Tab-separated table of N, CA and C in Angstrom:
chain	number	residue	atom	x	y	z
A	17	MET	N	70.754	95.135	92.762
A	17	MET	CA	70.441	94.045	93.659
A	17	MET	C	71.693	93.191	93.842
A	18	THR	N	72.064	92.954	95.091
A	18	THR	CA	73.229	92.139	95.365
A	18	THR	C	72.782	90.715	95.663
A	19	THR	N	73.646	89.784	95.315
A	19	THR	CA	73.338	88.386	95.604
A	19	THR	C	74.129	87.952	96.820
A	20	PRO	N	73.520	87.151	97.674
A	20	PRO	CA	74.249	86.682	98.851
A	20	PRO	C	75.388	85.753	98.449
A	21	THR	N	76.452	85.809	99.214
A	21	THR	CA	77.593	84.931	98.965
A	21	THR	C	77.816	84.067	100.185
A	22	GLY	N	78.619	83.057	99.992
A	22	GLY	CA	78.960	82.173	101.102
A	22	GLY	C	78.317	80.818	100.951
A	23	PRO	N	78.498	79.953	101.949
A	23	PRO	CA	77.984	78.610	101.881
A	23	PRO	C	76.457	78.598	101.796
A	24	GLY	N	75.937	77.723	100.984
A	24	GLY	CA	74.498	77.602	100.850
A	24	GLY	C	73.914	78.543	99.823
A	25	HIS	N	74.735	79.416	99.232
A	25	HIS	CA	74.240	80.372	98.238
A	25	HIS	C	74.963	80.202	96.907
A	26	GLY	N	75.447	79.003	96.623
A	26	GLY	CA	76.107	78.730	95.361
A	26	GLY	C	77.581	79.076	95.350
A	27	GLN	N	78.087	79.746	96.361
A	27	GLN	CA	79.493	80.102	96.434
A	27	GLN	C	80.216	79.075	97.308
A	28	PRO	N	81.434	78.705	96.944
A	28	PRO	CA	82.174	77.739	97.778
A	28	PRO	C	82.555	78.344	99.127
A	29	ASP	N	82.640	77.501	100.102
A	29	ASP	CA	83.066	77.904	101.438
A	29	ASP	C	84.539	78.297	101.361
A	30	PRO	N	84.920	79.509	101.779
A	30	PRO	CA	86.317	79.923	101.656
A	30	PRO	C	87.272	79.072	102.494
A	31	GLY	N	86.811	78.513	103.596
A	31	GLY	CA	87.670	77.686	104.436
A	31	GLY	C	87.676	76.228	104.028
A	32	LEU	N	86.919	75.886	102.989
A	32	LEU	CA	86.795	74.488	102.587
A	32	LEU	C	88.128	73.901	102.152
A	33	SER	N	88.919	74.629	101.396
A	33	SER	CA	90.192	74.087	100.922
A	33	SER	C	91.137	73.830	102.092
A	34	ALA	N	91.120	74.699	103.097
A	34	ALA	CA	91.978	74.493	104.268
A	34	ALA	C	91.550	73.260	105.046
A	35	ILE	N	90.249	73.055	105.156
A	35	ILE	CA	89.729	71.906	105.903
A	35	ILE	C	89.964	70.618	105.119
A	36	MET	N	89.688	70.632	103.826
A	36	MET	CA	89.825	69.425	103.018
A	36	MET	C	91.284	69.037	102.787
A	37	SER	N	92.211	69.982	102.936
A	37	SER	CA	93.623	69.643	102.774
A	37	SER	C	94.105	68.720	103.897
A	38	GLU	N	93.376	68.660	104.970
A	38	GLU	CA	93.726	67.797	106.100
A	38	GLU	C	93.241	66.357	105.910
A	39	ARG	N	92.438	66.105	104.906
A	39	ARG	CA	91.796	64.802	104.731
A	39	ARG	C	92.803	63.649	104.660
A	40	ARG	N	93.853	63.801	103.871
A	40	ARG	CA	94.842	62.724	103.730
A	40	ARG	C	95.492	62.406	105.067
A	41	GLN	N	95.868	63.452	105.813
A	41	GLN	CA	96.492	63.228	107.114
A	41	GLN	C	95.518	62.542	108.072
A	42	LEU	N	94.257	62.951	108.041
A	42	LEU	CA	93.254	62.355	108.929
A	42	LEU	C	93.014	60.885	108.591
A	43	ILE	N	92.966	60.564	107.310
A	43	ILE	CA	92.790	59.163	106.917
A	43	ILE	C	94.008	58.341	107.332
A	44	ASN	N	95.216	58.883	107.150
A	44	ASN	CA	96.429	58.166	107.573
A	44	ASN	C	96.417	57.903	109.078
A	45	LEU	N	96.092	58.928	109.843
A	45	LEU	CA	96.033	58.777	111.294
A	45	LEU	C	94.993	57.741	111.695
A	46	SER	N	93.812	57.856	111.133
A	46	SER	CA	92.725	56.943	111.484
A	46	SER	C	93.045	55.511	111.065
A	47	TYR	N	93.671	55.341	109.912
A	47	TYR	CA	94.035	54.001	109.453
A	47	TYR	C	95.070	53.371	110.382
A	48	ARG	N	96.040	54.169	110.818
A	48	ARG	CA	97.053	53.640	111.744
A	48	ARG	C	96.436	53.217	113.063
A	49	LEU	N	95.438	53.959	113.509
A	49	LEU	CA	94.803	53.619	114.785
A	49	LEU	C	93.842	52.438	114.661
A	50	LEU	N	93.085	52.394	113.575
A	50	LEU	CA	92.017	51.400	113.453
A	50	LEU	C	92.418	50.158	112.660
A	51	GLY	N	93.347	50.283	111.736
A	51	GLY	CA	93.779	49.132	110.963
A	51	GLY	C	92.844	48.748	109.832
A	52	SER	N	91.873	49.574	109.530
A	52	SER	CA	90.918	49.292	108.470
A	52	SER	C	90.645	50.583	107.714
A	53	LEU	N	90.764	50.525	106.398
A	53	LEU	CA	90.541	51.726	105.602
A	53	LEU	C	89.082	52.162	105.658
A	54	ALA	N	88.163	51.205	105.637
A	54	ALA	CA	86.739	51.554	105.705
A	54	ALA	C	86.407	52.240	107.021
A	55	ASP	N	86.930	51.707	108.136
A	55	ASP	CA	86.691	52.335	109.442
A	55	ASP	C	87.356	53.715	109.509
A	56	ALA	N	88.543	53.838	108.893
A	56	ALA	CA	89.247	55.122	108.897
A	56	ALA	C	88.437	56.171	108.140
A	57	GLU	N	87.902	55.799	106.988
A	57	GLU	CA	87.098	56.748	106.221
A	57	GLU	C	85.827	57.133	106.970
A	58	ASP	N	85.230	56.171	107.674
A	58	ASP	CA	84.047	56.486	108.483
A	58	ASP	C	84.391	57.475	109.590
A	59	ALA	N	85.535	57.276	110.226
A	59	ALA	CA	85.948	58.179	111.302
A	59	ALA	C	86.199	59.586	110.766
A	60	VAL	N	86.810	59.686	109.594
A	60	VAL	CA	87.071	61.001	108.999
A	60	VAL	C	85.755	61.670	108.610
A	61	GLN	N	84.823	60.901	108.066
A	61	GLN	CA	83.522	61.471	107.728
A	61	GLN	C	82.816	61.995	108.974
A	62	GLU	N	82.900	61.242	110.067
A	62	GLU	CA	82.292	61.691	111.326
A	62	GLU	C	82.974	62.969	111.817
A	63	THR	N	84.285	63.065	111.630
A	63	THR	CA	85.024	64.268	112.019
A	63	THR	C	84.522	65.485	111.248
A	64	TYR	N	84.384	65.315	109.930
A	64	TYR	CA	83.881	66.424	109.118
A	64	TYR	C	82.429	66.747	109.451
A	65	ALA	N	81.640	65.757	109.777
A	65	ALA	CA	80.243	66.010	110.155
A	65	ALA	C	80.189	66.853	111.431
A	66	ARG	N	81.084	66.563	112.379
A	66	ARG	CA	81.115	67.356	113.611
A	66	ARG	C	81.600	68.780	113.344
A	67	TRP	N	82.543	68.926	112.399
A	67	TRP	CA	83.033	70.265	112.055
A	67	TRP	C	81.904	71.105	111.485
A	68	TYR	N	81.169	70.550	110.538
A	68	TYR	CA	80.121	71.321	109.884
A	68	TYR	C	78.849	71.427	110.721
A	69	ALA	N	78.743	70.657	111.797
A	69	ALA	CA	77.608	70.795	112.706
A	69	ALA	C	77.797	71.978	113.658
A	70	MET	N	79.044	72.437	113.780
A	70	MET	CA	79.310	73.600	114.645
A	70	MET	C	78.805	74.869	113.965
A	71	PRO	N	78.326	75.814	114.758
A	71	PRO	CA	77.944	77.112	114.182
A	71	PRO	C	79.167	77.824	113.599
A	72	ARG	N	78.948	78.660	112.610
A	72	ARG	CA	80.015	79.361	111.907
A	72	ARG	C	80.920	80.180	112.848
A	73	PRO	N	80.363	80.919	113.812
A	73	PRO	CA	81.254	81.671	114.716
A	73	PRO	C	82.173	80.760	115.541
A	74	GLN	N	81.673	79.605	115.900
A	74	GLN	CA	82.501	78.681	116.670
A	74	GLN	C	83.623	78.109	115.794
A	75	GLN	N	83.339	77.844	114.522
A	75	GLN	CA	84.384	77.382	113.594
A	75	GLN	C	85.461	78.450	113.427
A	76	GLN	N	85.035	79.698	113.304
A	76	GLN	CA	85.989	80.779	113.093
A	76	GLN	C	86.809	81.079	114.339
A	77	ALA	N	86.302	80.695	115.506
A	77	ALA	CA	87.042	80.926	116.748
A	77	ALA	C	88.191	79.931	116.922
A	78	ILE	N	88.183	78.847	116.180
A	78	ILE	CA	89.246	77.840	116.286
A	78	ILE	C	90.468	78.352	115.529
A	79	GLU	N	91.590	78.478	116.240
A	79	GLU	CA	92.802	79.037	115.650
A	79	GLU	C	93.442	78.092	114.646
A	80	SER	N	93.417	76.797	114.932
A	80	SER	CA	94.046	75.820	114.049
A	80	SER	C	93.029	74.720	113.715
A	81	PRO	N	92.291	74.863	112.620
A	81	PRO	CA	91.304	73.849	112.260
A	81	PRO	C	91.923	72.467	112.050
A	82	GLY	N	93.152	72.420	111.522
A	82	GLY	CA	93.820	71.129	111.315
A	82	GLY	C	94.061	70.402	112.625
A	83	ALA	N	94.488	71.126	113.633
A	83	ALA	CA	94.720	70.523	114.938
A	83	ALA	C	93.402	70.057	115.555
A	84	TRP	N	92.362	70.853	115.395
A	84	TRP	CA	91.050	70.478	115.917
A	84	TRP	C	90.552	69.203	115.239
A	85	LEU	N	90.678	69.137	113.920
A	85	LEU	CA	90.242	67.952	113.180
A	85	LEU	C	91.038	66.714	113.590
A	86	THR	N	92.351	66.877	113.774
A	86	THR	CA	93.200	65.754	114.187
A	86	THR	C	92.792	65.256	115.566
A	87	LYS	N	92.544	66.174	116.477
A	87	LYS	CA	92.158	65.796	117.829
A	87	LYS	C	90.812	65.069	117.839
A	88	VAL	N	89.847	65.587	117.101
A	88	VAL	CA	88.526	64.962	117.058
A	88	VAL	C	88.596	63.599	116.382
A	89	ALA	N	89.349	63.490	115.284
A	89	ALA	CA	89.475	62.203	114.588
A	89	ALA	C	90.124	61.161	115.482
A	90	SER	N	91.162	61.546	116.214
A	90	SER	CA	91.815	60.577	117.096
A	90	SER	C	90.888	60.149	118.225
A	91	ARG	N	90.095	61.055	118.753
A	91	ARG	CA	89.142	60.686	119.807
A	91	ARG	C	88.057	59.760	119.272
A	92	ILE	N	87.605	60.007	118.049
A	92	ILE	CA	86.608	59.115	117.437
A	92	ILE	C	87.201	57.719	117.272
A	93	CYS	N	88.443	57.641	116.813
A	93	CYS	CA	89.102	56.339	116.639
A	93	CYS	C	89.262	55.619	117.973
A	94	LEU	N	89.670	56.348	118.996
A	94	LEU	CA	89.827	55.719	120.313
A	94	LEU	C	88.487	55.238	120.851
A	95	ASP	N	87.425	55.981	120.604
A	95	ASP	CA	86.095	55.529	121.013
A	95	ASP	C	85.706	54.254	120.274
A	96	LEU	N	86.018	54.193	118.978
A	96	LEU	CA	85.717	52.986	118.201
A	96	LEU	C	86.514	51.797	118.699
A	97	LEU	N	87.775	52.017	119.025
A	97	LEU	CA	88.597	50.923	119.549
A	97	LEU	C	88.085	50.441	120.892
A	98	GLY	N	87.660	51.354	121.745
A	98	GLY	CA	87.107	50.969	123.043
A	98	GLY	C	85.835	50.172	122.897
A	99	SER	N	84.981	50.565	121.961
A	99	SER	CA	83.737	49.832	121.781
A	99	SER	C	84.005	48.474	121.141
A	100	ALA	N	85.020	48.360	120.289
A	100	ALA	CA	85.361	47.070	119.689
A	100	ALA	C	85.890	46.126	120.756
A	101	ARG	N	86.704	46.644	121.670
A	101	ARG	CA	87.225	45.799	122.741
A	101	ARG	C	86.083	45.322	123.630
A	102	ALA	N	85.152	46.197	123.923
A	102	ALA	CA	84.011	45.815	124.760
A	102	ALA	C	83.167	44.753	124.054
A	103	ARG	N	83.020	44.858	122.744
A	103	ARG	CA	82.264	43.840	121.998
A	103	ARG	C	82.960	42.498	122.067
A	104	ARG	N	84.297	42.485	121.985
A	104	ARG	CA	85.037	41.221	122.051
A	104	ARG	C	84.966	40.606	123.439
A	105	GLU	N	84.936	41.437	124.475
A	105	GLU	CA	84.944	40.913	125.835
A	105	GLU	C	83.586	40.369	126.250
A	106	ARG	N	82.534	40.778	125.609
A	106	ARG	CA	81.193	40.298	125.955
A	106	ARG	C	80.794	39.161	125.024
A	107	TYR	N	81.275	37.974	125.322
A	107	TYR	CA	80.947	36.799	124.523
A	107	TYR	C	79.719	36.155	125.132
A	108	VAL	N	78.657	36.012	124.345
A	108	VAL	CA	77.393	35.523	124.896
A	108	VAL	C	77.141	34.043	124.601
A	109	GLY	N	77.969	33.425	123.788
A	109	GLY	CA	77.756	32.016	123.437
A	109	GLY	C	78.282	31.073	124.510
A	110	ASP	N	78.150	29.789	124.230
A	110	ASP	CA	78.689	28.771	125.137
A	110	ASP	C	80.204	28.822	125.099
A	111	TRP	N	80.807	28.638	126.258
A	111	TRP	CA	82.258	28.647	126.318
A	111	TRP	C	82.760	27.280	125.887
A	112	LEU	N	83.624	27.264	124.907
A	112	LEU	CA	84.197	26.026	124.409
A	112	LEU	C	85.687	26.034	124.729
A	113	PRO	N	86.130	25.118	125.575
A	113	PRO	CA	87.558	25.102	125.914
A	113	PRO	C	88.382	24.622	124.725
A	114	GLU	N	89.660	24.937	124.774
A	114	GLU	CA	90.570	24.464	123.737
A	114	GLU	C	90.666	22.943	123.836
A	115	PRO	N	90.649	22.249	122.704
A	115	PRO	CA	90.776	20.787	122.767
A	115	PRO	C	92.170	20.376	123.231
A	116	LEU	N	92.228	19.354	124.048
A	116	LEU	CA	93.509	18.828	124.514
A	116	LEU	C	94.016	17.810	123.511
A	117	PRO	N	95.306	17.822	123.256
A	117	PRO	CA	95.842	16.840	122.319
A	117	PRO	C	95.792	15.443	122.926
A	118	GLY	N	95.536	14.472	122.093
A	118	GLY	CA	95.505	13.080	122.539
A	118	GLY	C	96.908	12.539	122.681
A	119	PRO	N	97.026	11.337	123.272
A	119	PRO	CA	98.366	10.753	123.468
A	119	PRO	C	99.125	10.574	122.157
A	120	ALA	N	98.423	10.324	121.065
A	120	ALA	CA	99.111	10.123	119.786
A	120	ALA	C	99.773	11.411	119.311
A	121	ASP	N	99.276	12.547	119.711
A	121	ASP	CA	99.856	13.817	119.296
A	121	ASP	C	101.168	14.110	120.005
A	122	TRP	N	101.433	13.430	121.118
A	122	TRP	CA	102.634	13.709	121.886
A	122	TRP	C	103.818	12.838	121.454
A	123	VAL	N	103.566	11.848	120.649
A	123	VAL	CA	104.644	10.949	120.244
A	123	VAL	C	105.621	11.702	119.359
A	124	SER	N	106.886	11.564	119.678
A	124	SER	CA	107.897	12.322	118.952
A	124	SER	C	108.266	11.669	117.641
A	125	GLY	N	107.938	10.424	117.468
A	125	GLY	CA	108.290	9.731	116.238
A	125	GLY	C	109.665	9.098	116.299
A	126	ARG	N	110.304	9.115	117.468
A	126	ARG	CA	111.619	8.498	117.601
A	126	ARG	C	111.469	6.985	117.709
A	127	PRO	N	112.476	6.235	117.289
A	127	PRO	CA	112.414	4.785	117.452
A	127	PRO	C	112.318	4.423	118.926
A	128	GLY	N	111.567	3.418	119.221
A	128	GLY	CA	111.402	2.974	120.594
A	128	GLY	C	110.142	3.527	121.203
A	129	GLY	N	109.418	4.378	120.491
A	129	GLY	CA	108.137	4.878	120.979
A	129	GLY	C	108.242	5.839	122.137
A	130	THR	N	109.364	6.568	122.249
A	130	THR	CA	109.482	7.534	123.337
A	130	THR	C	108.593	8.720	123.035
A	131	THR	N	108.108	9.328	124.076
A	131	THR	CA	107.220	10.459	123.916
A	131	THR	C	107.958	11.758	124.166
A	132	ALA	N	107.419	12.830	123.620
A	132	ALA	CA	108.016	14.150	123.775
A	132	ALA	C	107.625	14.812	125.073
A	133	ASP	N	106.541	14.357	125.701
A	133	ASP	CA	106.067	14.967	126.936
A	133	ASP	C	106.782	14.335	128.126
A	134	PRO	N	107.481	15.118	128.929
A	134	PRO	CA	108.206	14.559	130.088
A	134	PRO	C	107.241	13.934	131.105
A	135	ALA	N	106.007	14.381	131.186
A	135	ALA	CA	105.060	13.811	132.141
A	135	ALA	C	104.696	12.378	131.791
A	136	ASP	N	104.805	11.999	130.527
A	136	ASP	CA	104.492	10.644	130.123
A	136	ASP	C	105.609	9.653	130.430
A	137	ARG	N	106.799	10.127	130.748
A	137	ARG	CA	107.934	9.245	131.015
A	137	ARG	C	107.846	8.622	132.366
């Protein structure tokens, strides 16, 4: 009686080491794009989730898994950056203008009470 081999049968995935060797590069890339280690790790996890969601024949058809992972990770990061920008642009609260400085803030402190603002002269 033969036992089945491969993923899901107690045997390690033969391509796992090749895929996991890209992890450091993917985290570095994602961190440079996003500026947050937590967001970078989330993006890399999403990249690996998409890799393992593909059927096995489709994974084997990819000539360079590292390049595929890099491309997907960068697209995930760009999508996150786009959604962050959209969140910042949609401000739903009351608009509060910047406070204007009072006349006392314009005084230069020179003797004679001259002001630093040319419009006040």
